PDB file of C-alpha atoms in Angstrom:
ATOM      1  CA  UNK A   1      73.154-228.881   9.138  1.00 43.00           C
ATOM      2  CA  UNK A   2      74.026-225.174   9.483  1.00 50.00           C
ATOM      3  CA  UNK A   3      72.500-223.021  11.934  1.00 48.00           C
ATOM      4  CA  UNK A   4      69.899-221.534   9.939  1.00 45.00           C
ATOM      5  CA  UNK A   5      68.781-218.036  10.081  1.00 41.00           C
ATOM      6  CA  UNK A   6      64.724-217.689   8.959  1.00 40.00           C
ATOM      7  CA  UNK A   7      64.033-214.261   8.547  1.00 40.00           C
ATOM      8  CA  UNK A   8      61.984-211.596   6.335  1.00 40.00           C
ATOM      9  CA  UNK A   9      62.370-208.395   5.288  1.00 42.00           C
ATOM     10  CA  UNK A  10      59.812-205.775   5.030  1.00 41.00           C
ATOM     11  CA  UNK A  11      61.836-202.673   4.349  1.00 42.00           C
ATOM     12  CA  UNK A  12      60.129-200.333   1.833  1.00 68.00           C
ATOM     13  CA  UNK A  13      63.614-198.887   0.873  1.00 87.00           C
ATOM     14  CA  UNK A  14      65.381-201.878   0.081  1.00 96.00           C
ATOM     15  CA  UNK A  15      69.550-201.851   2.192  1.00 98.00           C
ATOM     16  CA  UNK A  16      72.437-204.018   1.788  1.00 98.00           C
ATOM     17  CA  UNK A  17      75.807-203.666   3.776  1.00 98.00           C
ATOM     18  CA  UNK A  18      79.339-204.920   4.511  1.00 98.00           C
ATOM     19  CA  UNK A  19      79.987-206.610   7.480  1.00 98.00           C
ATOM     20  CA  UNK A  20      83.846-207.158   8.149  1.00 97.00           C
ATOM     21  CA  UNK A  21      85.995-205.868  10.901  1.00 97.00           C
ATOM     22  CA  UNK A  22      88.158-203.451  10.198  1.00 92.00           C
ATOM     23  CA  UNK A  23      85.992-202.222   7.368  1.00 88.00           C
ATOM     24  CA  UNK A  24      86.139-198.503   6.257  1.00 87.00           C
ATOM     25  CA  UNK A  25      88.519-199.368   3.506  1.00 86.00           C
ATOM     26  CA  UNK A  26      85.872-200.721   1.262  1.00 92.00           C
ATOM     27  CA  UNK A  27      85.529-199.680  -2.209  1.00 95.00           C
ATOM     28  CA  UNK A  28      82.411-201.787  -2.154  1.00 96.00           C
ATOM     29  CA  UNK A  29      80.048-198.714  -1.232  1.00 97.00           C
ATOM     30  CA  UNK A  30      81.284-196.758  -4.277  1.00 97.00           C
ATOM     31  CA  UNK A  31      80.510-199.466  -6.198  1.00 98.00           C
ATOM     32  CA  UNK A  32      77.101-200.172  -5.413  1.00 98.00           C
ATOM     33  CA  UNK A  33      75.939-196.539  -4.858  1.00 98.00           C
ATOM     34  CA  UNK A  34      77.462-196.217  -8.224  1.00 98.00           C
ATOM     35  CA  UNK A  35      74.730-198.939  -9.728  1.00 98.00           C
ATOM     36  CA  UNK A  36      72.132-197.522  -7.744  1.00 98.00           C
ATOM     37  CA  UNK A  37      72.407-194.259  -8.825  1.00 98.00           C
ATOM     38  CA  UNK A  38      72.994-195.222 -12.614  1.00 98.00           C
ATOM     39  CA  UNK A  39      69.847-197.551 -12.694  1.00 98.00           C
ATOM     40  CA  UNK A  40      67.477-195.173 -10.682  1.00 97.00           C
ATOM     41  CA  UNK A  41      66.872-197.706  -7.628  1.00 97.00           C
ATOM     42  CA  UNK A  42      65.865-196.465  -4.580  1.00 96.00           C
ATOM     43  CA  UNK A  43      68.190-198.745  -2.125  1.00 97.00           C
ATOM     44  CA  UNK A  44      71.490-198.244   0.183  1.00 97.00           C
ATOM     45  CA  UNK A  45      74.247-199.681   1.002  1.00 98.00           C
ATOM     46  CA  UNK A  46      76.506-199.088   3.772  1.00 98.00           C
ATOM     47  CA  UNK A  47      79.646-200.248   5.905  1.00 97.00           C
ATOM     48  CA  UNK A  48      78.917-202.315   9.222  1.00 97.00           C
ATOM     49  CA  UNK A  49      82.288-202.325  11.544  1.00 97.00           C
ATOM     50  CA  UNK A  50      81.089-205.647  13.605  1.00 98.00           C
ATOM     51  CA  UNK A  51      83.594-207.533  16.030  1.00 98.00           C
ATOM     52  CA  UNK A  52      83.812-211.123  15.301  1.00 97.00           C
ATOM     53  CA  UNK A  53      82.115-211.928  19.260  1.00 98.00           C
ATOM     54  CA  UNK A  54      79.123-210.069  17.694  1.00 98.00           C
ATOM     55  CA  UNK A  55      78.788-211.500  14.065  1.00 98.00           C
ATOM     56  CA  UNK A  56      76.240-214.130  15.015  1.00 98.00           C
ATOM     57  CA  UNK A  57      74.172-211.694  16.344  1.00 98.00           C
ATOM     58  CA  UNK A  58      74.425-208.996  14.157  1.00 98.00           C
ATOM     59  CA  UNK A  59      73.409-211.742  11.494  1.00 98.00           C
ATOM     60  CA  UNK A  60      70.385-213.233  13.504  1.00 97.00           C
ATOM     61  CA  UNK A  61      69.040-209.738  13.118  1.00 97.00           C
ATOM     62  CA  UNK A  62      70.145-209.013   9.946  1.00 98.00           C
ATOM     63  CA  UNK A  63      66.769-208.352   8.668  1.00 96.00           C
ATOM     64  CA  UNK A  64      65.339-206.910  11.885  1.00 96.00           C
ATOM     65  CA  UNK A  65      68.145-203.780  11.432  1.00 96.00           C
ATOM     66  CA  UNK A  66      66.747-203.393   7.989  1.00 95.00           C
ATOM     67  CA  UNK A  67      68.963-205.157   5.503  1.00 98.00           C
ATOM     68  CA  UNK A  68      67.515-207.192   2.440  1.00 98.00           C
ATOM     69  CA  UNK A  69      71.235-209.017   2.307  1.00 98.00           C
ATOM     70  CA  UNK A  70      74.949-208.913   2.867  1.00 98.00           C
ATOM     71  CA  UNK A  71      78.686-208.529   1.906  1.00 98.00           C
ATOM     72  CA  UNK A  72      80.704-210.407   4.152  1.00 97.00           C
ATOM     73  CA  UNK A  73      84.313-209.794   4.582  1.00 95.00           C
ATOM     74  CA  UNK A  74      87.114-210.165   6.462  1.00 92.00           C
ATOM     75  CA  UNK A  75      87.187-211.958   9.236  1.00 96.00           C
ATOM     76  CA  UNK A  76      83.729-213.356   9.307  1.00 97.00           C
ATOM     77  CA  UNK A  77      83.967-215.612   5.771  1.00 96.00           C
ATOM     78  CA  UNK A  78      83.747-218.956   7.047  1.00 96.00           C
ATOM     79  CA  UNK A  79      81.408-217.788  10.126  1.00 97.00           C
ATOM     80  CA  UNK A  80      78.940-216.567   7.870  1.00 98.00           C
ATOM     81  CA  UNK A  81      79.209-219.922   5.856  1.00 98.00           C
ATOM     82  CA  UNK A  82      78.212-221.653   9.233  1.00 98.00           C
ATOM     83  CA  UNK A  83      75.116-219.413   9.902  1.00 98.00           C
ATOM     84  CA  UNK A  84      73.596-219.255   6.518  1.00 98.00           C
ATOM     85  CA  UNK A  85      72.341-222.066   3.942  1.00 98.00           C
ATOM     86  CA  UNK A  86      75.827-222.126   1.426  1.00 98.00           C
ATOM     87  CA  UNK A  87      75.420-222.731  -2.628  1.00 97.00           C
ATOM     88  CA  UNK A  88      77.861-225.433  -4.121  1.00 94.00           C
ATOM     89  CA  UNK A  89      80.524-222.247  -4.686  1.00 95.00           C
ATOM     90  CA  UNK A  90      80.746-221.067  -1.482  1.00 97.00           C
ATOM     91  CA  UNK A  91      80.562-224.711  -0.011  1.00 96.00           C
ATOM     92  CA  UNK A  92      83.536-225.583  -2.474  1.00 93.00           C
ATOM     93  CA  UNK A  93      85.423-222.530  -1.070  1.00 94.00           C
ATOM     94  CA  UNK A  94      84.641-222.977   2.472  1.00 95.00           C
ATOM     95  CA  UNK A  95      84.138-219.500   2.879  1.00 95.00           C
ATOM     96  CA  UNK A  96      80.827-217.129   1.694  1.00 97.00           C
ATOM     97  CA  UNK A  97      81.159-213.336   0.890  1.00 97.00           C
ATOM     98  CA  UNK A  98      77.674-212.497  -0.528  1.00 98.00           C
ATOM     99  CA  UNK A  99      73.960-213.378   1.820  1.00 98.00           C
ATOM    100  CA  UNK A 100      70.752-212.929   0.794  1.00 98.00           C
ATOM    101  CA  UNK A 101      67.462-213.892   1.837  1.00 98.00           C
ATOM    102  CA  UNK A 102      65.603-216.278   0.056  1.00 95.00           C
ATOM    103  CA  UNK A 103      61.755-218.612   1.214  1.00 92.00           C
ATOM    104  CA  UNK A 104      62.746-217.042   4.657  1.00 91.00           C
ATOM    105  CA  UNK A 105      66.206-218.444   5.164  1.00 97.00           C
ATOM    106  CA  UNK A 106      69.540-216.672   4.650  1.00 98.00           C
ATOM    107  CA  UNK A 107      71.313-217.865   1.602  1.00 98.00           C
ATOM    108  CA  UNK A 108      74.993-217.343   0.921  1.00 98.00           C
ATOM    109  CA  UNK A 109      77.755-217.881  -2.104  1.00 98.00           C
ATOM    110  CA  UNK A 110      80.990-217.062  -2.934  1.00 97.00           C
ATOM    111  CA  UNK A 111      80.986-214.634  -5.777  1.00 98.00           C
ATOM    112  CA  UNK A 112      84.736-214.484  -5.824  1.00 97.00           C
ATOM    113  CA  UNK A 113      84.593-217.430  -8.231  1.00 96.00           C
ATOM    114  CA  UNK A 114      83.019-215.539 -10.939  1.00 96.00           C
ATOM    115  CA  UNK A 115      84.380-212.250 -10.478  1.00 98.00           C
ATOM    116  CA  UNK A 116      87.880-213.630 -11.357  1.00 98.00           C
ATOM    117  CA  UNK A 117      86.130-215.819 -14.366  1.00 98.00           C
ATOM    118  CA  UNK A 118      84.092-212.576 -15.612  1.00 98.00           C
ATOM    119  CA  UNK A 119      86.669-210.320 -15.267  1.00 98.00           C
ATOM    120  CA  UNK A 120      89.099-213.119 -17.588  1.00 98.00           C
ATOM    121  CA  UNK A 121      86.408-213.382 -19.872  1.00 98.00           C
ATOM    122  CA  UNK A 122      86.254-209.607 -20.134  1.00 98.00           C
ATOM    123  CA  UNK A 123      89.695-208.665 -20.511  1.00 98.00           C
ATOM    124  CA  UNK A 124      90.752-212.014 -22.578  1.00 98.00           C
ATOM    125  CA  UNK A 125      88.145-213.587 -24.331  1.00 98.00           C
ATOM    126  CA  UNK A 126      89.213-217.203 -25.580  1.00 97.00           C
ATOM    127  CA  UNK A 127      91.714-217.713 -21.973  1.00 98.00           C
ATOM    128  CA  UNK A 128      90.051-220.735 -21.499  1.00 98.00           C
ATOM    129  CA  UNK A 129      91.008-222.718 -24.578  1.00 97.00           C
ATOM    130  CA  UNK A 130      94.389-223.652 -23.352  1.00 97.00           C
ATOM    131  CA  UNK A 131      94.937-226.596 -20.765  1.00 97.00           C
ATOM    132  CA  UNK A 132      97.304-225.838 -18.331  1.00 98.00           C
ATOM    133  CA  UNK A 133      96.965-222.975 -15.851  1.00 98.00           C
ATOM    134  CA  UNK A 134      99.666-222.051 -13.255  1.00 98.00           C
ATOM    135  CA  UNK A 135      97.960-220.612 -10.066  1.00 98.00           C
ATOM    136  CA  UNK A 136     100.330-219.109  -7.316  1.00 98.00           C
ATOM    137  CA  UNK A 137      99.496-219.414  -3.721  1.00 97.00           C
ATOM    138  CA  UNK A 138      97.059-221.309  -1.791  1.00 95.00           C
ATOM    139  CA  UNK A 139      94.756-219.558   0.253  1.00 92.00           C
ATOM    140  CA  UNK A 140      91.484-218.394   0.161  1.00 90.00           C
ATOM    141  CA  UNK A 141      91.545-216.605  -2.919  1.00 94.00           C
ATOM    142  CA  UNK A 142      93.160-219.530  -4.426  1.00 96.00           C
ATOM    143  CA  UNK A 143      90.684-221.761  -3.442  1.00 95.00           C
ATOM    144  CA  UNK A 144      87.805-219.671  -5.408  1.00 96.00           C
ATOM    145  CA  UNK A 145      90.284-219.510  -8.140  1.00 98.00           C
ATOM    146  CA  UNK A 146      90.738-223.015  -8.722  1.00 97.00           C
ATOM    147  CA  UNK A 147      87.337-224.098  -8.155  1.00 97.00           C
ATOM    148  CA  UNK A 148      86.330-221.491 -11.264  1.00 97.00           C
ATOM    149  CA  UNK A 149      88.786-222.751 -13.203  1.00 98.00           C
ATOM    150  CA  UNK A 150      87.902-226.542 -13.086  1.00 97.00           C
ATOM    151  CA  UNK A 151      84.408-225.444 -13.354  1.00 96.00           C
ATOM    152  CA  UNK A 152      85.333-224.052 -16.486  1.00 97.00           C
ATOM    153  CA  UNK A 153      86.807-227.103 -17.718  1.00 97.00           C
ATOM    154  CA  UNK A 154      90.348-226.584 -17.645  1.00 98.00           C
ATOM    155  CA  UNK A 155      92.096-229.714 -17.533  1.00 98.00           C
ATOM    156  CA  UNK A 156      94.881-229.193 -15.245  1.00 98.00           C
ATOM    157  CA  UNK A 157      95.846-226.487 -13.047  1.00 98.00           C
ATOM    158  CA  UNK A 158      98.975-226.673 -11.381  1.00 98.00           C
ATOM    159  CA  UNK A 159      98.963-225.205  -7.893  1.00 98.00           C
ATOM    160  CA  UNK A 160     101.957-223.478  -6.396  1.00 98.00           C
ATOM    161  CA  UNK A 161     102.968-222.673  -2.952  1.00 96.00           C
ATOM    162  CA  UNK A 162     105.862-221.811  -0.569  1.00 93.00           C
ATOM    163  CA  UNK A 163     104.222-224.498   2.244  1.00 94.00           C
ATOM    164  CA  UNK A 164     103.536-227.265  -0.651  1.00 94.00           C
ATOM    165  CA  UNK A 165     101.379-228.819   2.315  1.00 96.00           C
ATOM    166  CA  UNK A 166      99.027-226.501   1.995  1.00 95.00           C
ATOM    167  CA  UNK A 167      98.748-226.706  -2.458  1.00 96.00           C
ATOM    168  CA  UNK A 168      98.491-230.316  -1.669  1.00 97.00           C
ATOM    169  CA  UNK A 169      95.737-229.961   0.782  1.00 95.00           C
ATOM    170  CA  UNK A 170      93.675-227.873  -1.320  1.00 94.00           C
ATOM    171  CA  UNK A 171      94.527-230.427  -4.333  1.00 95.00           C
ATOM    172  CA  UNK A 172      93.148-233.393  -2.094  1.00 95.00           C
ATOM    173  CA  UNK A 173      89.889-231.162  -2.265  1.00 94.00           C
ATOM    174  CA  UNK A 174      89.667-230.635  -5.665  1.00 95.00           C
ATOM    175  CA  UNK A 175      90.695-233.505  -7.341  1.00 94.00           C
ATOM    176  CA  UNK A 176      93.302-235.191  -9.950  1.00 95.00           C
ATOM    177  CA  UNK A 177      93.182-232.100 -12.379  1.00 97.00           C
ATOM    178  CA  UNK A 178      94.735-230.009  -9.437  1.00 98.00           C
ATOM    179  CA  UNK A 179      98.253-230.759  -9.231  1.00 97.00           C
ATOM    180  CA  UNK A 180     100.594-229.141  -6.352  1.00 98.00           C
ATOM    181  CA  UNK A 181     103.954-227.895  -6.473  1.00 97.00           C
ATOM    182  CA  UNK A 182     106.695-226.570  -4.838  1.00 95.00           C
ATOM    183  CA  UNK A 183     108.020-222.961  -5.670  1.00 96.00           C
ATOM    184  CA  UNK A 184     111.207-223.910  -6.859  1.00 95.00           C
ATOM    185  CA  UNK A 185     109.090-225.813 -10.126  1.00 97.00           C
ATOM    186  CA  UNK A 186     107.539-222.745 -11.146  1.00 97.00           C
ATOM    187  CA  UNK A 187     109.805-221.971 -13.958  1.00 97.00           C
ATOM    188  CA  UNK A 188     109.404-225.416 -15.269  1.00 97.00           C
ATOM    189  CA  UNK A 189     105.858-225.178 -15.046  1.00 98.00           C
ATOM    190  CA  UNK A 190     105.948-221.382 -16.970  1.00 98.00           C
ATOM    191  CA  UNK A 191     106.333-222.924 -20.426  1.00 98.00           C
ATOM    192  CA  UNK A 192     102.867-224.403 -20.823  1.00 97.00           C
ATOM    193  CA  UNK A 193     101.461-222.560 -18.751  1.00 98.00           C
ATOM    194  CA  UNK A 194      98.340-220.651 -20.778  1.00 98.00           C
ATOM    195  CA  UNK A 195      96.936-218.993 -17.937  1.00 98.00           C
ATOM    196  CA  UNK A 196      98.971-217.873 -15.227  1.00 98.00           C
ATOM    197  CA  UNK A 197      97.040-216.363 -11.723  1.00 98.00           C
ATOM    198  CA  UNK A 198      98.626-214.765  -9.058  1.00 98.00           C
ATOM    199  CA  UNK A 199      96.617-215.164  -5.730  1.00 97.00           C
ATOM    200  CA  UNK A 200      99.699-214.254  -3.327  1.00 96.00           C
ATOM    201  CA  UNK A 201      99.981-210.865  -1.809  1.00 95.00           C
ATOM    202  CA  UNK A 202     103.386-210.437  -3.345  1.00 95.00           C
ATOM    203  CA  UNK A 203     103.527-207.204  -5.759  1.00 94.00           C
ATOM    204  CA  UNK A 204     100.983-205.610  -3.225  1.00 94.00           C
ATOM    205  CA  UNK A 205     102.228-201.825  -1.961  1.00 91.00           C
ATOM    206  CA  UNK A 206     104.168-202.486   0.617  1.00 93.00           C
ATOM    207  CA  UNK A 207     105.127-206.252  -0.297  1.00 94.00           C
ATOM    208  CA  UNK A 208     108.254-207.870  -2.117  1.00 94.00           C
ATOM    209  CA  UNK A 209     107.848-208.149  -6.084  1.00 91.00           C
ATOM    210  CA  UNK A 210     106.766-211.310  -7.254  1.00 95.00           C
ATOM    211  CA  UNK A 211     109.564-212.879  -9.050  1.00 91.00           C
ATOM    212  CA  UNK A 212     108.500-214.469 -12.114  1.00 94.00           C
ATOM    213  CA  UNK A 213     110.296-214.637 -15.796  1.00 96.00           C
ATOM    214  CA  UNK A 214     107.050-213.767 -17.838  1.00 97.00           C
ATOM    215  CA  UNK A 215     109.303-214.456 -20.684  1.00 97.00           C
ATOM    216  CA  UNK A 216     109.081-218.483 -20.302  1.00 98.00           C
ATOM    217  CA  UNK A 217     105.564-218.441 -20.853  1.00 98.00           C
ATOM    218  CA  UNK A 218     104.031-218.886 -24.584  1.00 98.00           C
ATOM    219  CA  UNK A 219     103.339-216.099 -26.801  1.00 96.00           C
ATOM    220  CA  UNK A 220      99.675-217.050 -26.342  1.00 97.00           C
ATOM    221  CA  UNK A 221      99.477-216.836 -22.261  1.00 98.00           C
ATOM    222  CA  UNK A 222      97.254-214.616 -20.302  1.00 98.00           C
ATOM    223  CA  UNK A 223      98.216-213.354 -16.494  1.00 98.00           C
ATOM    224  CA  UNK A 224      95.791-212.406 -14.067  1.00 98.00           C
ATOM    225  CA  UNK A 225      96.815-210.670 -10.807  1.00 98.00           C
ATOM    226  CA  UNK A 226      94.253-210.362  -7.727  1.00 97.00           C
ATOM    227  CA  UNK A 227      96.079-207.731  -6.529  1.00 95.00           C
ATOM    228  CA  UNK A 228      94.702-204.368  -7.004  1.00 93.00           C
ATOM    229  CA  UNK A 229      96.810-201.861  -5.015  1.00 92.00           C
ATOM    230  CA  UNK A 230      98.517-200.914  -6.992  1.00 94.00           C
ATOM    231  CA  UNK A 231      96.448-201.767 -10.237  1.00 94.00           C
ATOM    232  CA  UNK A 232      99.308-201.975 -12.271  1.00 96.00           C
ATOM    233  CA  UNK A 233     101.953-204.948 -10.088  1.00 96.00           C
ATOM    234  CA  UNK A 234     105.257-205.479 -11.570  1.00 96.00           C
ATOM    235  CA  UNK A 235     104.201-208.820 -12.405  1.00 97.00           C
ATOM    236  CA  UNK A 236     101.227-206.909 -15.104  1.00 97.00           C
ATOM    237  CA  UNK A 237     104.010-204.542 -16.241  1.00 97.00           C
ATOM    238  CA  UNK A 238     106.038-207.022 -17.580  1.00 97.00           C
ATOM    239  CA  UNK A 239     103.180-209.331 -19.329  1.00 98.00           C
ATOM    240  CA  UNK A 240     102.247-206.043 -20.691  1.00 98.00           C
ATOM    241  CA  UNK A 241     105.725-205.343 -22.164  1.00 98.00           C
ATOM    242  CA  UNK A 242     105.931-208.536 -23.558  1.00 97.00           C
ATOM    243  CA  UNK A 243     102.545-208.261 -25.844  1.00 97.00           C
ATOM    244  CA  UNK A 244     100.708-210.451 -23.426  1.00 98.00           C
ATOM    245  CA  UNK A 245      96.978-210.171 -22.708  1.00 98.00           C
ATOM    246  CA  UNK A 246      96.540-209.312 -18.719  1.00 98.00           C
ATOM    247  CA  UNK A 247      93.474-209.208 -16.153  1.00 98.00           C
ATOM    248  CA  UNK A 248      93.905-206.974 -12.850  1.00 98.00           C
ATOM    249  CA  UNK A 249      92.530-207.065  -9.611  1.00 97.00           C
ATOM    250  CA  UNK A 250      90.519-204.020  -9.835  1.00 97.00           C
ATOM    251  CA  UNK A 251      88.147-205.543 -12.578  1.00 98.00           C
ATOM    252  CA  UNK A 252      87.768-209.158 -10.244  1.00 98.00           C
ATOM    253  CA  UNK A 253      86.822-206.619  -7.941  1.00 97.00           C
ATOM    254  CA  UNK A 254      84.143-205.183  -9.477  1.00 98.00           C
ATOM    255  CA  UNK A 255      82.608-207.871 -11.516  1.00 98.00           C
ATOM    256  CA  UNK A 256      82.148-209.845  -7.973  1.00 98.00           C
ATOM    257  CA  UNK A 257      80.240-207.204  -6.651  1.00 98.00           C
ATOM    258  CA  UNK A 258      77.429-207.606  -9.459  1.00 98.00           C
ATOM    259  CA  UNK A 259      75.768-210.957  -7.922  1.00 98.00           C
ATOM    260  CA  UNK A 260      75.084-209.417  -4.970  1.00 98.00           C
ATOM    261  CA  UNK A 261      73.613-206.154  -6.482  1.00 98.00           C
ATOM    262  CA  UNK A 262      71.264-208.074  -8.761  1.00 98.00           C
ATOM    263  CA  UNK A 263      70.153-210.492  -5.427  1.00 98.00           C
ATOM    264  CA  UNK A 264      69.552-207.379  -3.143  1.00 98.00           C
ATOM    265  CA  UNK A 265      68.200-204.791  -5.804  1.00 98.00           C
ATOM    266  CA  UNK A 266      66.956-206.951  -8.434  1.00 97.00           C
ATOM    267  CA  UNK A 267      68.233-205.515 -12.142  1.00 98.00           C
ATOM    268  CA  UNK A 268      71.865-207.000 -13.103  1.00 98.00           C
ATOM    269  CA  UNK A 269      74.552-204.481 -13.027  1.00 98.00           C
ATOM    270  CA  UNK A 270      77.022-203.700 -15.964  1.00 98.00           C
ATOM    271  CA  UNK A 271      80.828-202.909 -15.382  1.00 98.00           C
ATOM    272  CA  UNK A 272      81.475-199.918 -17.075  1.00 98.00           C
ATOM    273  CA  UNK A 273      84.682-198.099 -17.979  1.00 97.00           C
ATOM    274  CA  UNK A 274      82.937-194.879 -16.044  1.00 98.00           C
ATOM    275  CA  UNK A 275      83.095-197.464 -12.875  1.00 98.00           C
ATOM    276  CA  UNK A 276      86.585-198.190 -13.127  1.00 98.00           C
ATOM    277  CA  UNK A 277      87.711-194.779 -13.550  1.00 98.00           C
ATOM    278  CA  UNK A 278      85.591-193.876 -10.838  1.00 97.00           C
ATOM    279  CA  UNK A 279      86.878-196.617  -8.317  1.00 97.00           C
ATOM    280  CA  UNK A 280      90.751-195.874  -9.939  1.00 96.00           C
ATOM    281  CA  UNK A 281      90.600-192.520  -8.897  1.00 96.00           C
ATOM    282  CA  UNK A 282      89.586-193.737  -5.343  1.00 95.00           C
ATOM    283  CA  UNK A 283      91.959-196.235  -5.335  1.00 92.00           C
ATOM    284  CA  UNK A 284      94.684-193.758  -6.591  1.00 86.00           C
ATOM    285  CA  UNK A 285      94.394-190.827  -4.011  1.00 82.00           C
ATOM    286  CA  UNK A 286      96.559-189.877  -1.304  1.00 52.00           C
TER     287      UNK A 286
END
């Protein structure tokens, strides 16, 4: 059993944060302040800079400091998995993003899993009809990836990877409908592939271009890139060109953030196009 945190809260003005270390580059205070504002709560949200050597602590009084619930992000993921009572999603991804408290114990999930579905079903309603999906990379983000997409019901996704140890590790986890491979099969894999997801940091500002021929995949395919800086990769670009229906990072970004919002504040959140432009412009300054 975890280590279990059982706390209250009695704060009148109802706070959530992000705990991560380094922190300040967050987008995820515009984003709530944004919902807050827009449905008249009176609530906050702010940015906690806490060293991993004080995480447990600074969760054990989580409550005490004034905070109804939690973002969790880099490096603290898994630790906050270990100190808090996990849902099947964050338990499947080994890793938890979003607490809240719940009966007096400290309740976490993963909320990465259906930001990326939301955002799909947003941007490309009907992705999920096809059976194959191509995912690329296998690391955290991957691992909330796939677990949404079997959850959905599609029936295979094959799993790709530079270190094909590591696809076949994760496939071990997940089962017969996850099916690793080695980089050099991706373009045999791109031709029935109706849902391709790139989870690797490659396109990202200051990263190598992902090299993939979007023109191998079917007229009816649908590409989704977590990467969000810059919004629009030169893997998007070229799906775009080609006619192809696409799903950016930016909108998996902000459709995660709703779960927590609605546990924290109580009244579900909408992404709006005012929200994206607002978080684009952010995003897009120098």
């Amino acid at each position: 059993m975890p280590d279990v945190t059982v706390m209250t809260s009695s704060a009148k003005t109802r706070a959530a944060c992000l705990i991560g270390w380094p922190a300040a580059h967050s987008r995820s205070p515009l984003i709530h302040h944004y919902w807050l504002r827009t449905l008249g709560i009176e609530g906050g949200y702010v940015i906690e800079a806490v060293p991993p050597d004080d995480f447990k602590d600074f969760i054990f009084r989580l409550s005490l400091r004034g905070f109804v619930g939690a973002n969790v992000t880099l490096p603290h993921k898994e630790h906050a998995l270990a100190l808090s009572t996990p849902d099947e999603r964050a338990r499947a991804v080994g890793a938890a993003n979003t607490l809240w408290f719940a009966d007096g114990e400290l309740h976490s999930t993963n909320t990465d899993v259906e930001g990326f579905i939301n955002n799909l079903d947003a941007c490309a309603p009907g992705w999920d009809k096809t059976s194959d999906a191509l995912v690329l990379g296998a690391g955290g983000a991957a691992r909330a990836v796939v677990f949404g997409l079997i959850e959905r019901g599609i029936a295979r996704v094959h799993l790709v990877n530079r270190t094909v140890d590591r696809a076949r590790a994760l496939a071990d986890q997940f089962g017969a409908s996850v099916q690793p491979a080695t980089w050099d099969a991706v373009n045999d894999l791109l031709p029935r592939a109706g849902l391709l997801v790139n989870t690797t940091s490659l396109g990202m500002h200051g990263q190598p271009a992902l090299e993939i021929d979007v023109g191998r995949l079917p007229q009816h395919a649908v590409i989704s890139d977590l990467v969000y800086v810059p919004l629009l990769t030169p893997l998007l670009a070229a799906a775009q060109a080609r006619g192809l229906k696409t799903a950016d990072g930016l909108g998996m970004l902000l459709h995660q953030a709703v779960r927590g919002f609605e546990l924290w504040f109580g009244q579900r959140p909408q992404v709006t196009s005012e929200l994206r432009a607002i978080v684009e412009a952010d995003l897009t300054k120098t």
